[in-house]
Amino acid sequence: MILTGPEIVRQHKTGRITLDPFFPEHVNPNSYNFRLGPTLKIYTDEVLDVRRPNAVREVVIPERGMVLEPGRIYLGSTVEVMGSDHYVPIIRARSGIARLGLFLHVTADLIDIGSHNQWTLQLHAVQPVRVYPGLIVGQVTFWVPQGDVVLYSGKYQGTRGPQESQIHRDFLAHVSAVA
Ligand SMILES: Nc1ccn([C@H]2C[C@H](O)[C@@H](COP(=O)(O)OP(=O)(O)OP(=O)(O)O)O2)c(=O)n1
């Protein structure tokens, strides 16, 4: 079951949903719009490695905008700190952004219950597209879970701004577990 816009507002008022900052005009019929934060991280190596940390450079998106090129992943983040201990958030692009061929995430739309963060966006452009800091790029939906709730306590908890992949930490833990 997905929450409607008015129900998102109600649950935000009671503190069961975090949307910070909150703007009433960002409420949609069944989602809440979020904005693109001011910084992007770009991997500097051509070949990425799941076993190791991958170096990034950080850029600030100028007010005049920045063109995202195809063939790269740009890690951005939401301006808003969002989350819920009661509902499952799923993030999507706004359709106006999708209609320009800009992906907001690369197959990672699911947010854990209990993840209260500025979430990381994996921006991927089909053709060159100019973006601006604070652009209203995406929307978050909230879904009613069924079953016992276990709150997220993973490696990205408490983060702010774009976060590069930490999957190498899993790999090392896995290797030492099976060795
Ligand atoms: N596009 C996304 C998707 C997820 N997240 C955040 C919120 C999620 O609760 C957290 C972890 O997501 P996953 O469980 O999908 O990722 P991992 O399994 O890699 O991380 P962990 O081991 O911490 O669970 O990352 C994010 O910021 N941006």
CSV table of C-alpha atoms and ligand atoms in Angstrom, one decimal:
chain,number,residue,atom,x,y,z
A,1,MET,CA,0.0,0.0,0.0
A,2,ILE,CA,1.4,3.4,-1.0
A,3,LEU,CA,0.7,6.6,1.0
A,4,THR,CA,-1.2,9.4,-0.6
A,5,GLY,CA,0.1,12.9,-0.6
A,6,PRO,CA,-2.3,14.0,2.3
A,7,GLU,CA,-1.2,10.9,4.3
A,8,ILE,CA,2.5,11.8,3.8
A,9,VAL,CA,1.7,15.2,5.2
A,10,ARG,CA,-0.1,13.7,8.2
A,11,GLN,CA,2.7,11.2,8.9
A,12,HIS,CA,5.3,13.9,8.6
A,13,LYS,CA,3.3,16.1,11.1
A,14,THR,CA,3.3,13.2,13.6
A,15,GLY,CA,7.0,12.6,13.1
A,16,ARG,CA,6.6,9.1,11.6
A,17,ILE,CA,8.2,10.4,8.3
A,18,THR,CA,11.3,12.7,8.1
A,19,LEU,CA,11.2,15.2,5.3
A,20,ASP,CA,13.7,18.0,6.2
A,21,PRO,CA,13.2,20.7,5.1
A,22,PHE,CA,9.5,20.2,4.3
A,23,PHE,CA,7.7,22.3,1.7
A,24,PRO,CA,3.9,21.8,1.3
A,25,GLU,CA,4.2,22.7,-2.4
A,26,HIS,CA,6.4,19.6,-2.9
A,27,VAL,CA,3.6,17.2,-2.0
A,28,ASN,CA,2.2,15.2,-5.0
A,29,PRO,CA,-0.9,13.0,-5.1
A,30,ASN,CA,1.2,10.0,-3.9
A,31,SER,CA,4.8,11.2,-3.4
A,32,TYR,CA,7.0,14.1,-2.2
A,33,ASN,CA,9.4,16.0,-4.5
A,34,PHE,CA,13.1,16.3,-3.5
A,35,ARG,CA,15.9,18.4,-4.8
A,36,LEU,CA,19.4,17.8,-6.1
A,37,GLY,CA,22.1,18.9,-3.6
A,38,PRO,CA,25.0,21.2,-4.6
A,39,THR,CA,27.9,18.7,-5.0
A,40,LEU,CA,28.6,15.8,-7.2
A,41,LYS,CA,31.3,13.1,-6.9
A,42,ILE,CA,32.8,11.5,-10.0
A,43,TYR,CA,35.0,8.4,-10.0
A,44,THR,CA,38.4,9.2,-11.4
A,45,ASP,CA,39.4,5.8,-12.7
A,46,GLU,CA,37.9,4.4,-15.9
A,47,VAL,CA,37.7,0.9,-14.4
A,48,LEU,CA,36.0,0.5,-11.1
A,49,ASP,CA,36.8,-2.3,-8.7
A,50,VAL,CA,34.3,-3.8,-6.2
A,51,ARG,CA,37.1,-5.0,-4.0
A,52,ARG,CA,38.7,-1.6,-3.4
A,53,PRO,CA,37.8,1.9,-2.5
A,54,ASN,CA,37.4,3.9,-5.8
A,55,ALA,CA,38.8,7.4,-5.9
A,56,VAL,CA,36.5,10.3,-6.6
A,57,ARG,CA,36.8,14.0,-7.2
A,58,GLU,CA,34.1,16.3,-5.9
A,59,VAL,CA,32.7,19.2,-7.8
A,60,VAL,CA,30.3,21.9,-6.9
A,61,ILE,CA,27.5,22.4,-9.4
A,62,PRO,CA,27.8,26.1,-10.5
A,63,GLU,CA,24.7,28.3,-10.4
A,64,ARG,CA,24.9,28.5,-14.2
A,65,GLY,CA,24.5,24.7,-14.3
A,66,MET,CA,26.7,21.8,-15.2
A,67,VAL,CA,26.4,19.4,-18.2
A,68,LEU,CA,26.3,15.8,-17.3
A,69,GLU,CA,27.8,13.6,-20.0
A,70,PRO,CA,26.8,10.1,-21.0
A,71,GLY,CA,29.1,7.2,-20.1
A,72,ARG,CA,29.7,8.3,-16.5
A,73,ILE,CA,28.0,8.0,-13.1
A,74,TYR,CA,27.7,11.2,-11.2
A,75,LEU,CA,27.0,10.7,-7.5
A,76,GLY,CA,24.7,13.4,-6.2
A,77,SER,CA,22.5,13.6,-3.2
A,78,THR,CA,19.2,14.8,-2.1
A,79,VAL,CA,19.1,18.2,-0.3
A,80,GLU,CA,16.5,16.8,2.0
A,81,VAL,CA,17.2,14.5,4.9
A,82,MET,CA,14.5,11.9,4.5
A,83,GLY,CA,13.4,8.6,6.1
A,84,SER,CA,10.9,6.7,8.1
A,85,ASP,CA,11.0,4.1,10.9
A,86,HIS,CA,7.4,3.1,9.8
A,87,TYR,CA,7.3,3.1,6.0
A,88,VAL,CA,9.5,1.9,3.1
A,89,PRO,CA,10.7,4.8,0.9
A,90,ILE,CA,11.2,4.2,-2.8
A,91,ILE,CA,12.7,7.0,-4.9
A,92,ARG,CA,11.9,7.8,-8.5
A,93,ALA,CA,12.7,10.5,-11.0
A,94,ARG,CA,10.1,13.1,-11.8
A,95,SER,CA,8.8,12.3,-15.2
A,96,GLY,CA,9.9,15.6,-16.5
A,97,ILE,CA,13.5,14.6,-15.7
A,98,ALA,CA,13.0,11.1,-17.1
A,99,ARG,CA,11.7,12.7,-20.3
A,100,LEU,CA,15.1,14.3,-20.8
A,101,GLY,CA,16.8,10.9,-20.5
A,102,LEU,CA,18.3,11.5,-17.0
A,103,PHE,CA,18.3,8.5,-14.7
A,104,LEU,CA,18.4,9.4,-11.0
A,105,HIS,CA,19.6,6.1,-9.8
A,106,VAL,CA,21.1,3.0,-11.3
A,107,THR,CA,18.7,0.3,-10.2
A,108,ALA,CA,19.0,1.3,-6.5
A,109,ASP,CA,15.6,2.8,-5.7
A,110,LEU,CA,14.9,1.0,-2.5
A,111,ILE,CA,15.6,2.7,0.8
A,112,ASP,CA,15.6,0.8,4.1
A,113,ILE,CA,13.2,1.5,6.9
A,114,GLY,CA,15.2,3.5,9.4
A,115,SER,CA,17.6,5.1,6.9
A,116,HIS,CA,17.4,8.8,7.7
A,117,ASN,CA,19.8,10.5,5.4
A,118,GLN,CA,20.5,12.7,2.5
A,119,TRP,CA,20.2,9.8,0.0
A,120,THR,CA,22.8,9.3,-2.8
A,121,LEU,CA,21.6,9.6,-6.4
A,122,GLN,CA,23.5,7.8,-9.2
A,123,LEU,CA,22.9,10.3,-12.0
A,124,HIS,CA,23.3,8.9,-15.5
A,125,ALA,CA,22.5,10.9,-18.6
A,126,VAL,CA,21.4,9.3,-21.9
A,127,GLN,CA,22.5,12.4,-23.7
A,128,PRO,CA,24.2,15.6,-22.4
A,129,VAL,CA,21.9,17.4,-20.1
A,130,ARG,CA,22.5,20.5,-18.0
A,131,VAL,CA,21.5,20.3,-14.3
A,132,TYR,CA,21.4,23.0,-11.6
A,133,PRO,CA,21.9,22.9,-7.8
A,134,GLY,CA,18.6,22.7,-6.0
A,135,LEU,CA,16.8,21.3,-9.1
A,136,ILE,CA,13.7,19.4,-8.1
A,137,VAL,CA,14.7,16.1,-9.6
A,138,GLY,CA,12.9,13.3,-7.9
A,139,GLN,CA,10.1,12.1,-5.8
A,140,VAL,CA,10.0,9.8,-2.8
A,141,THR,CA,7.1,7.4,-2.2
A,142,PHE,CA,6.3,5.6,1.1
A,143,TRP,CA,5.0,2.1,1.3
A,144,VAL,CA,3.3,0.2,4.2
A,145,PRO,CA,5.5,-2.8,5.2
A,146,GLN,CA,4.1,-6.1,6.3
A,147,GLY,CA,6.0,-8.0,9.0
A,148,ASP,CA,8.4,-7.2,11.8
A,149,VAL,CA,10.4,-4.0,11.3
A,150,VAL,CA,14.2,-4.1,11.5
A,151,LEU,CA,15.6,-0.6,11.3
A,152,TYR,CA,18.6,0.1,9.0
A,153,SER,CA,21.9,0.3,10.7
A,154,GLY,CA,24.2,-0.1,7.6
A,155,LYS,CA,27.3,1.7,6.4
A,156,TYR,CA,25.5,4.6,4.9
A,157,GLN,CA,23.6,5.6,8.0
A,158,GLY,CA,24.0,9.1,9.1
A,159,THR,CA,25.6,10.3,5.9
A,160,ARG,CA,25.3,13.7,4.3
A,161,GLY,CA,26.1,14.5,0.7
A,162,PRO,CA,27.0,12.0,-2.1
A,163,GLN,CA,28.5,8.8,-0.8
A,164,GLU,CA,30.7,6.6,-3.0
A,165,SER,CA,30.3,2.9,-2.9
A,166,GLN,CA,31.5,1.1,0.2
A,167,ILE,CA,30.8,-2.3,-1.2
A,168,HIS,CA,34.5,-3.3,-0.8
A,169,ARG,CA,33.9,-3.4,2.9
A,170,ASP,CA,31.3,-6.2,2.4
A,171,PHE,CA,33.7,-8.1,0.1
A,172,LEU,CA,36.5,-8.0,2.7
A,173,ALA,CA,34.1,-9.2,5.4
A,174,HIS,CA,32.8,-11.9,3.2
A,175,VAL,CA,36.3,-13.1,2.2
A,176,SER,CA,37.5,-13.2,5.8
A,177,ALA,CA,34.2,-15.1,6.8
A,178,VAL,CA,34.8,-17.9,4.3
A,179,ALA,CA,38.6,-18.0,4.6
B,1,LIG,N1,19.8,5.3,-4.4
B,1,LIG,C1,20.0,5.0,-3.1
B,1,LIG,C2,19.7,3.8,-2.5
B,1,LIG,C3,20.0,3.6,-1.2
B,1,LIG,N2,20.5,4.6,-0.4
B,1,LIG,C4,20.8,4.4,1.0
B,1,LIG,C5,19.6,4.2,1.8
B,1,LIG,C6,19.6,2.7,2.0
B,1,LIG,O1,19.0,2.3,3.2
B,1,LIG,C7,21.1,2.5,2.1
B,1,LIG,C8,21.6,1.1,1.9
B,1,LIG,O2,21.0,0.6,0.7
B,1,LIG,P1,21.2,-0.9,0.2
B,1,LIG,O3,20.8,-1.8,1.4
B,1,LIG,O4,20.5,-1.0,-1.1
B,1,LIG,O5,22.8,-0.9,-0.1
B,1,LIG,P2,23.9,-1.9,0.4
B,1,LIG,O6,23.4,-3.2,0.6
B,1,LIG,O7,25.0,-1.7,-0.5
B,1,LIG,O8,24.3,-1.2,1.8
B,1,LIG,P3,24.2,-1.8,3.3
B,1,LIG,O9,25.2,-3.0,3.4
B,1,LIG,O10,24.5,-0.7,4.2
B,1,LIG,O11,22.8,-2.3,3.4
B,1,LIG,O12,21.7,3.3,1.2
B,1,LIG,C9,20.8,5.8,-1.0
B,1,LIG,O13,21.3,6.7,-0.3
B,1,LIG,N3,20.6,6.0,-2.3
